[in-house]
Coordinates of C-alpha atoms and ligand atoms in Angstrom, one line a residue:
M5 CA 27.5 -6.7 195.1
K6 CA 26.3 -5.6 191.7
K7 CA 26.8 -8.2 189.0
P8 CA 28.8 -7.0 186.0
V9 CA 27.1 -7.2 182.7
I10 CA 28.7 -10.0 180.6
Q11 CA 28.9 -9.3 176.9
A12 CA 31.5 -11.5 175.4
P13 CA 32.3 -10.7 171.8
A14 CA 30.4 -13.4 169.9
A15 CA 31.8 -12.1 166.6
D16 CA 35.3 -13.1 167.7
M17 CA 34.1 -16.6 168.5
L18 CA 32.2 -17.0 165.2
K19 CA 35.3 -15.9 163.3
L20 CA 37.4 -18.4 165.1
L21 CA 34.9 -21.1 164.3
E22 CA 35.0 -20.3 160.6
E23 CA 38.7 -20.3 160.6
L24 CA 38.9 -23.7 162.4
A25 CA 36.4 -25.1 159.9
A26 CA 38.9 -24.4 157.1
F27 CA 41.2 -27.1 158.5
S28 CA 39.4 -30.0 156.8
A29 CA 40.1 -32.8 154.5
P30 CA 38.3 -32.5 151.1
G31 CA 34.7 -33.4 150.9
P32 CA 31.4 -32.1 152.4
G33 CA 31.4 -30.6 155.8
V34 CA 34.4 -30.8 158.1
T35 CA 36.7 -33.8 158.4
R36 CA 39.5 -33.4 160.9
L37 CA 40.7 -36.8 162.1
L38 CA 43.2 -37.3 164.8
Y39 CA 46.9 -36.7 163.9
T40 CA 46.2 -35.9 160.2
P41 CA 47.6 -32.8 158.5
E42 CA 44.3 -31.0 158.9
W43 CA 44.2 -31.8 162.6
S44 CA 47.9 -30.7 163.1
G45 CA 47.1 -27.4 161.2
A46 CA 44.1 -26.7 163.4
Q47 CA 46.0 -27.4 166.6
R48 CA 48.9 -25.2 165.5
F49 CA 46.5 -22.4 164.5
L50 CA 44.8 -22.6 167.9
Q51 CA 48.2 -22.3 169.7
E52 CA 49.0 -19.2 167.7
Q53 CA 45.5 -17.7 168.3
M54 CA 45.7 -18.4 172.1
A55 CA 49.2 -17.0 172.3
G56 CA 48.2 -13.9 170.3
L57 CA 45.3 -13.3 172.8
G58 CA 47.7 -13.4 175.7
L59 CA 47.1 -16.9 177.0
E60 CA 50.0 -19.0 178.2
V61 CA 50.0 -21.9 175.7
H62 CA 51.2 -25.4 176.4
T63 CA 50.7 -28.8 174.9
D64 CA 51.1 -32.3 176.2
S65 CA 52.5 -35.6 174.9
V66 CA 49.3 -36.6 173.1
G67 CA 48.6 -33.3 171.5
N68 CA 46.1 -31.6 173.7
V69 CA 46.5 -27.9 173.6
F70 CA 45.9 -25.6 176.7
G71 CA 45.8 -21.9 177.0
R72 CA 46.2 -20.6 180.5
L73 CA 45.1 -17.4 182.2
N74 CA 46.9 -17.3 185.5
G75 CA 45.0 -16.4 188.6
S76 CA 46.4 -14.1 191.3
Q77 CA 45.7 -16.8 194.0
H78 CA 48.3 -19.3 192.8
S79 CA 47.5 -21.9 195.4
G80 CA 44.2 -23.1 193.9
S81 CA 43.5 -25.7 191.3
V82 CA 42.7 -24.9 187.7
I83 CA 39.2 -24.2 186.3
L84 CA 39.4 -26.0 182.9
T85 CA 36.9 -25.2 180.1
G86 CA 36.9 -26.4 176.5
S87 CA 36.0 -29.4 174.3
H88 CA 37.6 -31.4 171.4
I89 CA 39.0 -30.4 168.1
D90 CA 38.6 -33.6 166.1
T91 CA 35.5 -34.3 164.0
V92 CA 33.8 -37.3 162.5
V93 CA 34.2 -37.9 158.8
N94 CA 32.1 -35.3 157.0
G95 CA 31.0 -33.7 160.3
G96 CA 30.0 -30.2 161.0
K97 CA 31.6 -26.9 162.2
Y98 CA 30.3 -26.9 165.7
D99 CA 30.6 -30.2 167.4
G100 CA 33.6 -29.7 169.7
A101 CA 35.0 -26.7 168.0
Y102 CA 32.3 -24.5 169.4
G103 CA 33.3 -25.3 173.0
V104 CA 36.9 -24.5 172.2
A105 CA 36.3 -21.3 170.3
A106 CA 33.9 -20.1 173.0
A107 CA 36.4 -20.8 175.8
V108 CA 39.2 -19.0 174.0
T109 CA 36.9 -16.0 173.4
A110 CA 35.6 -16.1 177.0
L111 CA 39.1 -16.1 178.6
H112 CA 40.3 -13.3 176.4
Y113 CA 37.2 -11.2 177.1
L114 CA 37.4 -11.8 180.9
A115 CA 41.1 -10.8 181.0
E116 CA 40.6 -7.7 178.8
T117 CA 37.5 -6.6 180.8
F118 CA 38.2 -7.6 184.4
G119 CA 42.0 -8.2 184.5
P120 CA 43.6 -11.3 185.9
P121 CA 41.2 -13.7 187.7
L122 CA 41.6 -14.9 191.3
R123 CA 41.6 -18.5 190.2
T124 CA 43.5 -19.8 187.2
L125 CA 41.4 -20.4 184.1
E126 CA 42.5 -22.7 181.3
V127 CA 41.1 -23.5 177.9
A128 CA 41.5 -27.1 176.7
A129 CA 41.4 -28.2 173.1
F130 CA 41.4 -32.0 173.4
C131 CA 43.1 -33.8 170.6
E132 CA 40.4 -36.4 170.2
E133 CA 36.9 -37.4 171.4
E134 CA 35.0 -39.0 168.5
G135 CA 37.0 -42.2 167.8
S136 CA 36.7 -41.6 164.1
R137 CA 40.2 -42.6 163.0
F138 CA 41.2 -45.1 165.7
P139 CA 38.9 -47.5 167.5
L140 CA 38.9 -45.7 170.8
T141 CA 37.2 -42.6 172.1
F142 CA 38.2 -39.8 174.5
W143 CA 42.0 -40.2 173.7
G144 CA 42.6 -36.5 174.6
S145 CA 40.6 -36.1 177.9
G146 CA 41.2 -39.8 178.7
N147 CA 45.0 -39.2 178.9
V148 CA 44.4 -36.1 181.1
T149 CA 42.1 -37.9 183.5
G150 CA 44.1 -41.2 183.6
L151 CA 41.7 -43.4 181.6
Y152 CA 44.6 -44.0 179.3
D153 CA 48.3 -44.0 180.2
G154 CA 49.6 -44.2 176.6
S155 CA 50.1 -48.0 176.7
A156 CA 47.3 -48.4 174.1
A157 CA 49.2 -46.5 171.5
D158 CA 51.2 -49.4 170.2
S159 CA 48.4 -51.9 169.9
I160 CA 45.7 -49.8 168.3
A161 CA 45.7 -49.1 164.6
D162 CA 43.6 -47.1 162.1
P163 CA 42.0 -48.9 159.0
E164 CA 45.3 -48.4 157.1
G165 CA 47.3 -50.2 159.7
V166 CA 49.0 -47.1 161.1
T167 CA 49.3 -47.5 164.9
L168 CA 48.3 -44.7 167.2
M169 CA 52.0 -44.3 168.3
E170 CA 53.2 -44.1 164.7
A171 CA 50.6 -41.4 164.0
M172 CA 51.6 -39.5 167.1
N173 CA 55.3 -39.7 166.2
A174 CA 54.5 -38.4 162.7
C175 CA 53.1 -35.3 164.4
G176 CA 56.1 -35.0 166.6
L177 CA 54.2 -36.3 169.6
G178 CA 54.4 -39.3 171.9
A179 CA 57.6 -40.5 173.5
G180 CA 60.3 -38.0 172.6
G181 CA 57.7 -35.7 171.0
S182 CA 58.3 -31.9 171.1
R183 CA 56.8 -29.7 173.8
T184 CA 56.9 -26.1 174.5
A185 CA 59.5 -24.5 176.7
S186 CA 56.9 -23.4 179.2
E187 CA 55.7 -27.0 179.6
E188 CA 59.2 -28.3 180.0
S189 CA 59.8 -25.8 182.7
S190 CA 56.5 -26.5 184.5
G191 CA 57.2 -30.3 184.4
R192 CA 53.8 -31.0 183.0
G193 CA 53.5 -34.0 180.8
A194 CA 57.1 -35.0 180.7
D195 CA 56.0 -38.6 180.0
S196 CA 52.3 -38.5 180.6
A197 CA 49.5 -36.2 179.9
R198 CA 47.9 -36.9 183.2
R199 CA 46.9 -33.8 185.1
E200 CA 46.3 -33.7 188.9
D201 CA 45.6 -30.0 189.1
I202 CA 42.2 -29.7 187.5
G203 CA 39.7 -28.4 190.1
M204 CA 36.6 -28.0 187.8
Y205 CA 35.7 -28.8 184.2
I206 CA 33.1 -26.8 182.3
E207 CA 32.1 -27.7 178.7
L208 CA 29.9 -25.8 176.3
H209 CA 28.6 -27.9 173.4
I210 CA 25.9 -28.1 170.8
E211 CA 23.0 -30.3 171.9
Q212 CA 23.2 -32.8 169.0
G213 CA 19.5 -33.5 169.7
I214 CA 16.2 -31.9 169.3
L215 CA 15.0 -31.3 172.8
L216 CA 16.0 -27.7 173.1
E217 CA 14.5 -26.8 169.7
Q218 CA 11.3 -28.6 170.6
S219 CA 11.0 -26.9 174.0
A220 CA 12.1 -23.5 172.5
A221 CA 14.8 -23.2 175.3
Q222 CA 18.0 -21.3 174.6
I223 CA 20.2 -23.2 177.0
G224 CA 20.3 -26.8 178.2
V225 CA 21.6 -27.3 181.7
V226 CA 22.9 -30.9 181.6
Q227 CA 22.1 -32.9 184.7
A228 CA 24.0 -36.1 183.7
I229 CA 25.7 -37.8 180.7
A230 CA 24.0 -41.1 180.1
G231 CA 25.9 -44.3 180.8
Q232 CA 26.2 -46.8 178.0
R233 CA 26.1 -50.6 177.6
R234 CA 27.0 -52.2 174.4
F235 CA 26.7 -55.9 173.5
T236 CA 27.3 -58.1 170.5
V237 CA 24.5 -60.6 170.2
K238 CA 24.8 -63.9 168.3
V239 CA 21.7 -65.9 167.5
T240 CA 22.3 -69.4 166.0
G241 CA 19.7 -71.6 164.4
T242 CA 20.0 -73.9 161.4
A243 CA 20.6 -72.9 157.8
N244 CA 18.5 -74.9 155.5
H245 CA 16.7 -74.9 152.1
A246 CA 14.2 -72.2 151.8
G247 CA 12.0 -74.3 149.4
T248 CA 12.0 -77.7 151.1
T249 CA 11.9 -76.9 154.9
P250 CA 8.4 -76.7 156.2
M251 CA 7.6 -73.7 158.4
G252 CA 7.1 -75.8 161.5
L253 CA 10.5 -77.4 161.3
R254 CA 12.6 -74.2 161.0
R255 CA 15.1 -72.7 163.4
D256 CA 15.3 -69.4 161.7
A257 CA 17.9 -67.1 163.4
L258 CA 16.6 -64.0 161.6
A259 CA 13.0 -64.5 162.5
G260 CA 14.1 -65.0 166.1
T261 CA 16.2 -61.8 165.9
A262 CA 13.2 -59.9 164.5
E263 CA 11.2 -60.9 167.5
M264 CA 14.0 -59.8 169.8
L265 CA 14.3 -56.4 168.1
C266 CA 10.5 -55.8 168.5
A267 CA 10.9 -56.7 172.2
L268 CA 13.8 -54.3 172.4
E269 CA 11.8 -51.4 170.9
R270 CA 8.7 -52.2 173.0
S271 CA 10.6 -52.5 176.3
A272 CA 12.6 -49.3 175.7
A273 CA 9.4 -47.4 175.0
E274 CA 7.9 -48.7 178.2
A275 CA 10.9 -47.7 180.2
G276 CA 10.6 -44.2 178.9
A277 CA 13.0 -41.3 178.6
P278 CA 15.9 -40.9 179.0
L279 CA 16.4 -44.6 178.2
V280 CA 17.3 -45.3 174.6
A281 CA 18.1 -48.6 173.0
T282 CA 19.4 -49.3 169.5
A283 CA 20.4 -52.3 167.4
G284 CA 22.6 -50.5 164.9
R285 CA 24.3 -53.3 163.0
L286 CA 23.0 -56.6 161.8
E287 CA 24.7 -59.4 159.9
V288 CA 22.8 -62.3 158.4
I289 CA 24.6 -65.5 157.6
P290 CA 24.6 -66.9 155.0
G291 CA 22.5 -63.9 153.7
T292 CA 21.2 -65.6 150.6
P293 CA 17.6 -65.3 149.3
N294 CA 17.0 -69.1 149.1
V295 CA 18.5 -70.1 152.5
I296 CA 16.9 -69.9 155.9
P297 CA 19.3 -67.7 158.0
G298 CA 21.4 -70.0 160.3
E299 CA 23.1 -67.2 162.2
V300 CA 22.6 -63.5 162.9
Q301 CA 24.9 -61.2 164.7
F302 CA 23.8 -57.8 165.9
T303 CA 24.9 -55.0 168.1
L304 CA 23.0 -53.4 171.0
D305 CA 23.6 -49.9 172.4
I306 CA 21.6 -49.0 175.5
R307 CA 21.8 -45.7 177.4
H308 CA 20.4 -44.2 180.6
S309 CA 21.5 -41.5 183.1
E310 CA 20.9 -43.7 186.1
A311 CA 23.1 -46.8 186.6
A312 CA 20.5 -48.9 188.5
R313 CA 17.9 -48.4 185.8
L314 CA 20.4 -49.1 183.0
E315 CA 21.4 -52.3 184.7
S316 CA 17.9 -53.5 185.4
F317 CA 16.8 -52.8 181.8
C318 CA 19.8 -54.8 180.4
A319 CA 19.1 -57.7 182.7
A320 CA 15.4 -57.8 181.8
L321 CA 16.2 -57.5 178.1
A322 CA 18.7 -60.4 178.3
A323 CA 16.0 -62.5 180.0
A324 CA 13.5 -61.7 177.3
F325 CA 16.0 -62.6 174.6
R326 CA 16.8 -65.9 176.3
E327 CA 13.1 -66.7 176.5
I328 CA 12.6 -66.0 172.7
A329 CA 15.6 -68.0 171.8
A330 CA 14.6 -71.0 173.9
R331 CA 11.0 -71.0 172.6
R332 CA 12.4 -71.0 169.0
G333 CA 15.1 -73.6 169.6
L334 CA 17.9 -71.0 169.0
T335 CA 21.1 -70.5 170.9
L336 CA 21.9 -67.1 172.2
E337 CA 25.3 -65.5 173.0
L338 CA 25.3 -62.0 174.5
V339 CA 28.8 -60.5 174.9
P340 CA 29.3 -57.2 176.6
T341 CA 31.6 -54.9 174.6
L342 CA 31.3 -51.6 176.4
A343 CA 30.2 -50.3 179.8
T344 CA 30.5 -46.7 180.8
A345 CA 28.9 -45.4 184.0
P346 CA 26.5 -42.5 183.9
A347 CA 28.2 -39.2 184.7
P348 CA 26.2 -36.9 187.0
M349 CA 27.1 -33.2 186.6
N350 CA 27.8 -31.2 189.7
Q351 CA 24.5 -29.9 191.2
A352 CA 26.0 -26.6 192.6
L353 CA 27.3 -25.8 189.1
C354 CA 24.0 -26.7 187.5
G355 CA 22.3 -24.3 190.1
A356 CA 24.8 -21.6 189.2
L357 CA 24.0 -22.0 185.5
E358 CA 20.3 -21.8 186.1
Q359 CA 20.8 -18.6 188.2
I360 CA 22.9 -17.1 185.3
C361 CA 20.2 -18.0 182.8
L362 CA 17.6 -16.2 185.0
E363 CA 19.9 -13.2 185.4
Q364 CA 20.5 -13.0 181.6
G365 CA 16.8 -13.5 180.8
R366 CA 17.5 -16.8 178.9
S367 CA 15.1 -19.7 178.8
F368 CA 16.6 -23.0 179.8
R369 CA 15.8 -26.6 180.5
R370 CA 17.4 -29.3 182.5
M371 CA 18.3 -32.3 180.4
V372 CA 20.3 -35.5 180.1
S373 CA 22.9 -35.9 177.4
G374 CA 22.4 -39.1 175.5
A375 CA 25.7 -38.5 173.7
G376 CA 29.1 -39.0 175.3
H377 CA 31.3 -35.9 176.0
D378 CA 34.7 -35.2 177.4
A379 CA 32.9 -33.9 180.6
Q380 CA 32.0 -37.5 181.6
L381 CA 35.8 -38.2 182.0
F382 CA 36.1 -35.3 184.5
A383 CA 32.9 -35.9 186.4
P384 CA 34.4 -38.6 188.6
E385 CA 37.5 -36.5 189.2
C386 CA 36.1 -33.0 190.0
P387 CA 32.9 -30.9 189.8
A388 CA 31.9 -30.9 186.1
A389 CA 29.2 -29.0 184.2
M390 CA 27.9 -28.9 180.6
I391 CA 26.0 -26.2 178.8
F392 CA 24.1 -27.1 175.6
V393 CA 22.8 -24.8 172.9
P394 CA 20.2 -25.9 170.3
S395 CA 21.1 -27.9 167.2
R396 CA 18.8 -27.1 164.2
A397 CA 16.5 -30.1 163.6
G398 CA 18.6 -32.0 166.1
I399 CA 21.2 -32.8 163.4
S400 CA 24.9 -33.3 164.1
H401 CA 27.8 -35.3 162.8
S402 CA 26.8 -34.0 159.4
P403 CA 27.6 -31.0 157.2
E404 CA 24.0 -29.9 158.0
E405 CA 24.9 -29.3 161.6
Y406 CA 23.8 -25.8 162.5
S407 CA 23.2 -23.5 165.4
S408 CA 22.4 -19.8 164.8
P409 CA 24.9 -17.0 165.7
E410 CA 22.3 -15.9 168.3
E411 CA 22.1 -19.4 169.9
L412 CA 25.9 -19.7 169.9
A413 CA 26.3 -16.2 171.4
A414 CA 23.8 -17.1 174.2
G415 CA 25.9 -20.1 175.2
L416 CA 29.1 -18.1 175.1
N417 CA 27.6 -15.5 177.5
V418 CA 26.4 -18.2 179.9
L419 CA 29.8 -19.9 179.8
T420 CA 31.6 -16.5 180.3
A421 CA 29.3 -15.6 183.2
L422 CA 29.9 -18.9 184.9
L423 CA 33.7 -18.6 184.5
Y424 CA 33.5 -15.0 185.9
K425 CA 31.6 -16.3 188.9
L426 CA 34.0 -19.1 189.6
A427 CA 37.3 -17.4 188.9
Y428 CA 36.6 -13.7 189.8
E429 CA 34.2 -13.7 192.7
A430 CA 35.9 -14.5 196.0
S431 CA 34.3 -17.6 197.4
Ligands
ZN24 ZN1 31.5 -33.3 170.6

């Protein structure tokens, strides 16, 4: 069968991206934090846009927005595509919003060009992924996939002391929140945003790294999203006078920490890509020029796409830290604070993406995502895939975040072709 030529209207997607970027708190770049007026405005705007393009719009109890293109074969599960609509503080236009704008454009184009699909397609604009207002991430996709059941909403608060539930209620969401008539009639999300009908999840996103730019590839076919381990490390020595304590009699917590951080960097380099390890925050106590540091606390963030390698690296690192502490007469506490499993993407979908890149004449590379994405929540539930496009200079979470219109259009056309293959071609 001859393949149809996919030429999705990139101009529509770019316009939608610009319009979304206007929903921002004042300041550089885009700031659209969960359940703020900017966020509510963007979600309402998206609902209007989706409805205007003929998609069946519904929302859920946490504020995720969905636009549905019903398939003629009603029995099958939904093919979901999208990303998140929140940003970090002073973030860019593309992180998250690109995947949403492209998905809306793709579904509209497919419906206009090819009519109704066989399988139902749905756009998701997840309410939150970044964790920039409340100290939790993936609130949107996590409620859909069952990571959260809403019980966290009363106990988690933003820096102003507003709980997640209070913020939701202020937007008309949460228990007793308003939903659309179509959602009420379908019975979705009456109390919970959990969905059991998702058969596949496809996410298009900017890379947020420099690998595509360095390898001059247009498309990244993501093989896995790295798993993460985070720890808080406390090193305790003895605080004492900086002028009167001879060097040989010191138990300097900061000098010990410095040796640990050198070991961290060296062992991560030896392990090689895609392992990355970072000590991002460090607190020295008492932190005074004339006192030997008695205590240091620091954080560790370690990522790898393979669970066994991540585990063995962390175990070896802990052993190395213990050896350094013991030799220097320091005590060491290493407390795990986060553990997420690596999320492999579906190999058949990766193969389909590579085939599409070949057919469209686009250069591509296989890669691991070091950053977390909504797709990692879906990967244990259903076949999931991620498509990356280049980020200029690898910059993201910044007003400087940029991908060219041509790069964004390439990703849109790969996404659209995959959705066509999955939803229109009889399997
Ligand atoms: Zn993102």
